[in-house]
Amino acid sequence: MKKTLLFFIFGMLAFCFQIEAQVIATLGVQTGSSSTNSLLSTSTTVNRYSRTMSLYTASEIITAGGLSGTITSLSWSKAGVGEYTFGDAYIKVYIKHVTHSNWASVPSWTTEVEGATEVFTSSTYSIPTGIGWKEVPFTTPFEWNGTSNIVIFVEWYRPSTPTGDIAWGRSTDATMNATRVGSTSLDALVMLINSSRPLVQLNITPNTANLEDVTKTSFQLYPNPTNELLFYTSERSLNNYVIYNSNGQTLKEADFTATEGQINVANLTSGVYYIKIISADKSEVFKWVKL
């Protein structure tokens, strides 16, 4: 009777754990970083204005573990030695479904941004300090349909000068990025196509149908919260896992040797963490709490 009750409790904890599942899809393979002509104009030059239009395909989002659902935030990979904490920057972010997968000709900002969803805006923005993935939580979430490519539009103006160059991780993807920096105004910027597409992480809450599918087929972890061990079980073969904190820093990674077992997390401090589970055909990210 006690054993049956224990399995029931663990099963309920695993179910609750999965209902909170959020997918973090990391897009792009880093080939460098840039403080200009990739994402935000965050060099120490006079170029205070920038606009960027970056294309990401549905196939790469799905390959990275993405599912149709609500994109609640994105993160960019910050590098360099500088900081921008003046609370005076203007930034606006839009997302839009599109059918094309590259910029066949130089795009017009005004034309392309029409019909896009404004997901975040601020005129008192400071860039989060430190290096690593920096999250931009959306004030208006974007509903990704799971089949269309997307464009992420970013316009930026900084009245002040960073303490040093702030660079942003980028991949080399021919004709998938259009950007321009300048020193006079946003409207004076005429876009140019380049291959320095910003790395991005999309935080996606899967829609109801996908959540049901995840509950049926995905990796199960329990208990949550935990203070020492995370137990796992899976109906499919597993490759490896990565544990990282809320700042996106990788803390632990290892290969799986079986479809059930345990992960020792006793050495981690109390707080909120994420674990990315990678199998042959998909990856999933789950939030959990260390007591």
Coordinates of C-alpha atoms in Angstrom, one line a residue:
M1 CA 0.0 0.0 0.0
K2 CA 2.8 2.4 1.0
K3 CA 4.7 1.6 -2.3
T4 CA 1.6 2.2 -4.4
L5 CA 1.0 5.5 -2.6
L6 CA 4.6 6.6 -3.2
F7 CA 4.4 5.8 -6.9
F8 CA 1.2 7.8 -7.1
I9 CA 2.7 10.8 -5.4
F10 CA 5.8 10.7 -7.7
G11 CA 3.5 10.3 -10.7
M12 CA 1.5 13.4 -9.7
L13 CA 4.7 15.4 -9.1
A14 CA 6.0 14.3 -12.5
F15 CA 2.7 15.3 -14.1
C16 CA 2.8 18.8 -12.5
F17 CA 6.4 19.2 -13.6
Q18 CA 5.5 18.6 -17.2
I19 CA 2.4 20.8 -17.3
E20 CA 4.8 23.7 -16.6
A21 CA 7.1 22.7 -19.5
Q22 CA 8.5 25.5 -21.5
V23 CA 10.6 25.1 -24.5
I24 CA 13.8 27.2 -25.0
A25 CA 14.8 27.0 -28.7
T26 CA 18.4 28.2 -29.3
L27 CA 18.9 29.4 -32.9
G28 CA 22.2 29.8 -34.6
V29 CA 25.7 28.4 -34.3
Q30 CA 28.1 31.0 -33.0
T31 CA 30.9 32.1 -35.3
G32 CA 31.7 35.4 -33.6
S33 CA 30.3 38.5 -31.9
S34 CA 29.8 42.1 -33.0
S35 CA 29.1 45.4 -31.3
T36 CA 27.7 46.8 -34.6
N37 CA 26.0 45.6 -37.8
S38 CA 24.6 42.5 -36.2
L39 CA 22.0 43.4 -33.5
L40 CA 22.2 46.6 -31.3
S41 CA 24.7 49.4 -32.0
T42 CA 26.5 49.1 -28.7
S43 CA 30.0 50.2 -29.6
T44 CA 31.5 53.3 -28.2
T45 CA 31.4 55.1 -31.5
V46 CA 28.9 57.9 -32.5
N47 CA 26.6 55.4 -34.2
R48 CA 23.8 55.5 -31.6
Y49 CA 21.0 54.3 -33.9
S50 CA 20.4 50.8 -35.3
R51 CA 17.7 48.7 -36.9
T52 CA 17.9 45.0 -37.5
M53 CA 15.6 42.5 -39.3
S54 CA 16.6 38.8 -38.7
L55 CA 15.1 35.8 -40.3
Y56 CA 14.7 32.5 -38.5
T57 CA 13.1 29.5 -40.3
A58 CA 10.4 27.2 -38.9
S59 CA 12.6 24.2 -39.6
E60 CA 15.4 25.4 -37.4
I61 CA 13.0 26.4 -34.6
I62 CA 11.5 22.9 -34.7
T63 CA 15.0 21.3 -34.8
A64 CA 15.9 23.3 -31.7
G65 CA 12.9 21.8 -29.9
G66 CA 10.4 24.5 -30.7
L67 CA 6.7 23.8 -30.7
S68 CA 3.8 25.9 -31.8
G69 CA 2.7 28.1 -29.0
T70 CA 3.3 31.4 -27.2
I71 CA 6.7 33.0 -27.4
T72 CA 6.9 34.9 -24.1
S73 CA 10.4 36.2 -24.3
L74 CA 13.7 36.1 -26.2
S75 CA 17.3 36.2 -25.1
W76 CA 20.4 37.4 -26.9
S77 CA 24.0 36.4 -26.1
K78 CA 25.9 39.3 -24.6
A79 CA 29.7 39.5 -24.7
G80 CA 32.4 42.2 -24.6
V81 CA 33.7 44.4 -21.8
G82 CA 31.2 47.2 -21.6
E83 CA 27.9 47.8 -19.8
Y84 CA 25.0 50.1 -20.5
T85 CA 23.0 50.8 -17.3
F86 CA 21.9 54.4 -17.8
G87 CA 18.2 53.7 -18.0
D88 CA 17.8 55.9 -21.0
A89 CA 17.9 53.7 -24.1
Y90 CA 15.0 53.3 -26.5
I91 CA 14.3 49.8 -27.8
K92 CA 11.4 48.3 -29.7
V93 CA 11.0 44.6 -30.7
Y94 CA 8.5 43.2 -33.2
I95 CA 7.9 39.6 -34.6
K96 CA 6.1 38.6 -37.7
H97 CA 5.2 35.4 -39.6
V98 CA 6.7 35.3 -43.1
T99 CA 7.1 32.7 -45.9
H100 CA 10.5 33.7 -47.2
S101 CA 13.7 32.3 -45.7
N102 CA 16.2 35.0 -46.9
W103 CA 16.4 38.6 -48.0
A104 CA 16.4 38.2 -51.8
S105 CA 16.7 42.0 -52.2
V106 CA 17.4 44.9 -49.7
P107 CA 14.3 45.2 -47.6
S108 CA 12.5 48.3 -46.5
W109 CA 12.0 48.6 -42.8
T110 CA 8.7 50.5 -43.2
T111 CA 7.3 47.9 -45.6
E112 CA 8.5 44.8 -43.8
V113 CA 7.5 45.8 -40.3
E114 CA 3.9 46.4 -41.4
G115 CA 1.6 43.9 -39.7
A116 CA 4.2 42.8 -37.2
T117 CA 3.4 42.3 -33.5
E118 CA 5.1 44.7 -31.2
V119 CA 6.2 42.5 -28.4
F120 CA 8.4 44.8 -26.3
T121 CA 9.1 48.5 -26.1
S122 CA 10.9 50.7 -23.6
S123 CA 12.4 54.2 -23.6
T124 CA 14.2 53.7 -20.2
Y125 CA 16.1 50.6 -21.0
S126 CA 19.3 49.3 -19.4
I127 CA 21.1 46.3 -20.8
P128 CA 21.4 43.6 -18.1
T129 CA 24.9 43.4 -16.7
G130 CA 27.4 40.6 -17.2
I131 CA 27.9 38.3 -20.1
G132 CA 25.8 35.4 -21.3
W133 CA 22.1 35.1 -22.4
K134 CA 20.1 38.3 -21.6
E135 CA 16.4 37.9 -21.6
V136 CA 13.8 40.4 -22.9
P137 CA 10.4 39.5 -21.4
F138 CA 7.6 40.4 -23.8
T139 CA 4.8 42.7 -22.8
T140 CA 2.7 41.3 -25.6
P141 CA 3.5 37.6 -26.3
F142 CA 3.7 36.3 -29.9
E143 CA 1.7 33.3 -31.0
W144 CA 3.9 31.2 -33.3
N145 CA 1.9 28.9 -35.5
G146 CA 4.6 26.2 -35.7
T147 CA 4.9 26.3 -39.5
S148 CA 5.9 29.8 -40.6
N149 CA 9.3 31.4 -40.6
I150 CA 9.6 34.5 -38.5
V151 CA 11.4 37.9 -38.6
I152 CA 12.5 39.6 -35.5
F153 CA 12.7 43.3 -35.9
V154 CA 14.7 45.5 -33.4
E155 CA 15.2 49.2 -33.4
W156 CA 17.5 50.9 -30.9
Y157 CA 18.7 54.3 -29.9
R158 CA 21.1 55.0 -27.0
P159 CA 21.6 58.6 -25.8
S160 CA 24.6 57.6 -23.7
T161 CA 27.9 55.8 -24.5
P162 CA 28.6 52.2 -23.2
T163 CA 31.5 51.9 -20.7
G164 CA 33.1 49.7 -23.4
D165 CA 32.1 47.8 -26.5
I166 CA 29.2 45.4 -25.9
A167 CA 29.2 42.6 -28.4
W168 CA 26.4 40.2 -29.4
G169 CA 26.8 36.6 -30.4
R170 CA 26.2 36.0 -34.1
S171 CA 26.1 33.1 -36.6
T172 CA 27.0 33.3 -40.2
D173 CA 23.9 32.9 -42.3
A174 CA 24.0 34.3 -45.8
T175 CA 21.2 36.8 -46.6
M176 CA 19.3 36.1 -43.4
N177 CA 20.1 39.4 -41.6
A178 CA 19.5 43.0 -42.7
T179 CA 20.8 45.8 -40.5
R180 CA 22.1 49.4 -40.4
V181 CA 23.7 51.7 -37.9
G182 CA 23.9 55.5 -38.0
S183 CA 24.5 58.7 -36.0
T184 CA 21.6 60.9 -37.0
S185 CA 18.2 59.2 -36.7
L186 CA 16.3 55.9 -37.1
D187 CA 14.4 57.1 -40.2
A188 CA 17.7 57.9 -41.9
L189 CA 18.8 54.3 -41.8
V190 CA 18.8 52.4 -45.1
M191 CA 19.0 48.7 -44.6
L192 CA 21.9 46.6 -45.8
I193 CA 21.9 42.8 -46.1
N194 CA 24.7 40.9 -44.3
S195 CA 25.3 37.3 -42.9
S196 CA 25.9 38.3 -39.3
R197 CA 22.6 37.1 -37.8
P198 CA 22.2 37.4 -34.0
L199 CA 22.0 34.3 -31.9
V200 CA 18.7 34.1 -30.2
Q201 CA 16.8 31.9 -27.7
L202 CA 13.0 31.8 -28.0
N203 CA 11.1 30.9 -24.8
I204 CA 8.0 29.1 -26.0
T205 CA 5.0 27.9 -23.9
P206 CA 3.5 25.1 -26.1
N207 CA -0.1 25.3 -27.0
T208 CA -2.6 23.0 -25.3
A209 CA -2.4 20.2 -27.9
N210 CA 1.4 20.2 -27.7
L211 CA 1.3 20.2 -23.9
E212 CA -0.8 17.1 -24.0
D213 CA 1.6 15.5 -26.4
V214 CA 4.6 16.4 -24.2
T215 CA 2.8 14.9 -21.2
K216 CA 2.3 11.6 -23.0
T217 CA 5.8 11.3 -24.6
S218 CA 8.4 13.4 -22.8
F219 CA 11.0 12.8 -20.2
Q220 CA 9.6 12.8 -16.6
L221 CA 11.4 14.3 -13.6
Y222 CA 10.5 14.2 -9.9
P223 CA 10.3 15.5 -7.3
N224 CA 10.0 19.2 -7.9
P225 CA 11.1 21.0 -5.8
T226 CA 14.0 18.8 -4.7
N227 CA 17.0 19.3 -2.4
E228 CA 19.4 16.6 -3.6
L229 CA 18.2 14.2 -6.3
L230 CA 16.1 14.5 -9.5
F231 CA 14.8 11.1 -10.5
Y232 CA 14.0 10.6 -14.2
T233 CA 12.2 8.1 -16.5
S234 CA 11.6 8.1 -20.2
E235 CA 9.9 5.9 -22.7
R236 CA 12.4 6.9 -25.4
S237 CA 16.2 6.7 -25.7
L238 CA 18.0 9.7 -24.4
N239 CA 21.2 11.4 -25.4
N240 CA 22.3 14.0 -22.8
Y241 CA 21.1 16.8 -20.5
V242 CA 22.2 20.3 -19.7
I243 CA 21.4 22.2 -16.4
Y244 CA 21.6 26.0 -16.4
N245 CA 20.5 28.8 -14.2
S246 CA 18.0 31.7 -14.9
N247 CA 20.9 33.7 -16.5
G248 CA 21.5 31.0 -19.1
Q249 CA 24.8 29.9 -17.6
T250 CA 25.5 26.2 -18.1
L251 CA 26.2 24.6 -14.7
K252 CA 26.2 20.9 -15.4
E253 CA 26.0 18.6 -18.5
A254 CA 26.3 14.9 -18.9
D255 CA 25.3 11.9 -21.1
F256 CA 22.5 9.6 -20.2
T257 CA 23.4 5.9 -19.7
A258 CA 19.8 4.6 -19.2
T259 CA 16.2 5.6 -19.6
E260 CA 15.7 5.9 -15.9
G261 CA 17.9 6.9 -13.0
Q262 CA 18.8 9.9 -10.9
I263 CA 20.7 13.2 -11.2
N264 CA 22.5 14.6 -8.2
V265 CA 22.0 18.3 -7.8
A266 CA 23.0 18.6 -4.1
N267 CA 25.9 20.9 -4.9
L268 CA 23.7 23.6 -6.4
T269 CA 22.5 26.5 -4.4
S270 CA 18.8 27.1 -3.7
G271 CA 16.9 28.7 -6.6
V272 CA 15.2 28.2 -10.0
Y273 CA 17.0 26.2 -12.6
Y274 CA 16.3 24.7 -16.1
I275 CA 17.2 21.4 -17.5
K276 CA 17.4 20.7 -21.2
I277 CA 16.7 17.1 -22.2
I278 CA 18.1 16.0 -25.5
S279 CA 17.1 12.9 -27.4
A280 CA 17.7 11.8 -31.0
D281 CA 14.7 13.7 -32.5
K282 CA 13.8 16.5 -30.1
S283 CA 14.8 18.6 -27.1
E284 CA 12.7 19.8 -24.2
V285 CA 13.4 22.3 -21.4
F286 CA 11.8 22.1 -17.9
K287 CA 11.9 24.5 -15.0
W288 CA 12.6 23.1 -11.5
V289 CA 13.4 24.4 -8.1
K290 CA 16.3 23.5 -5.8
L291 CA 15.5 23.8 -2.1

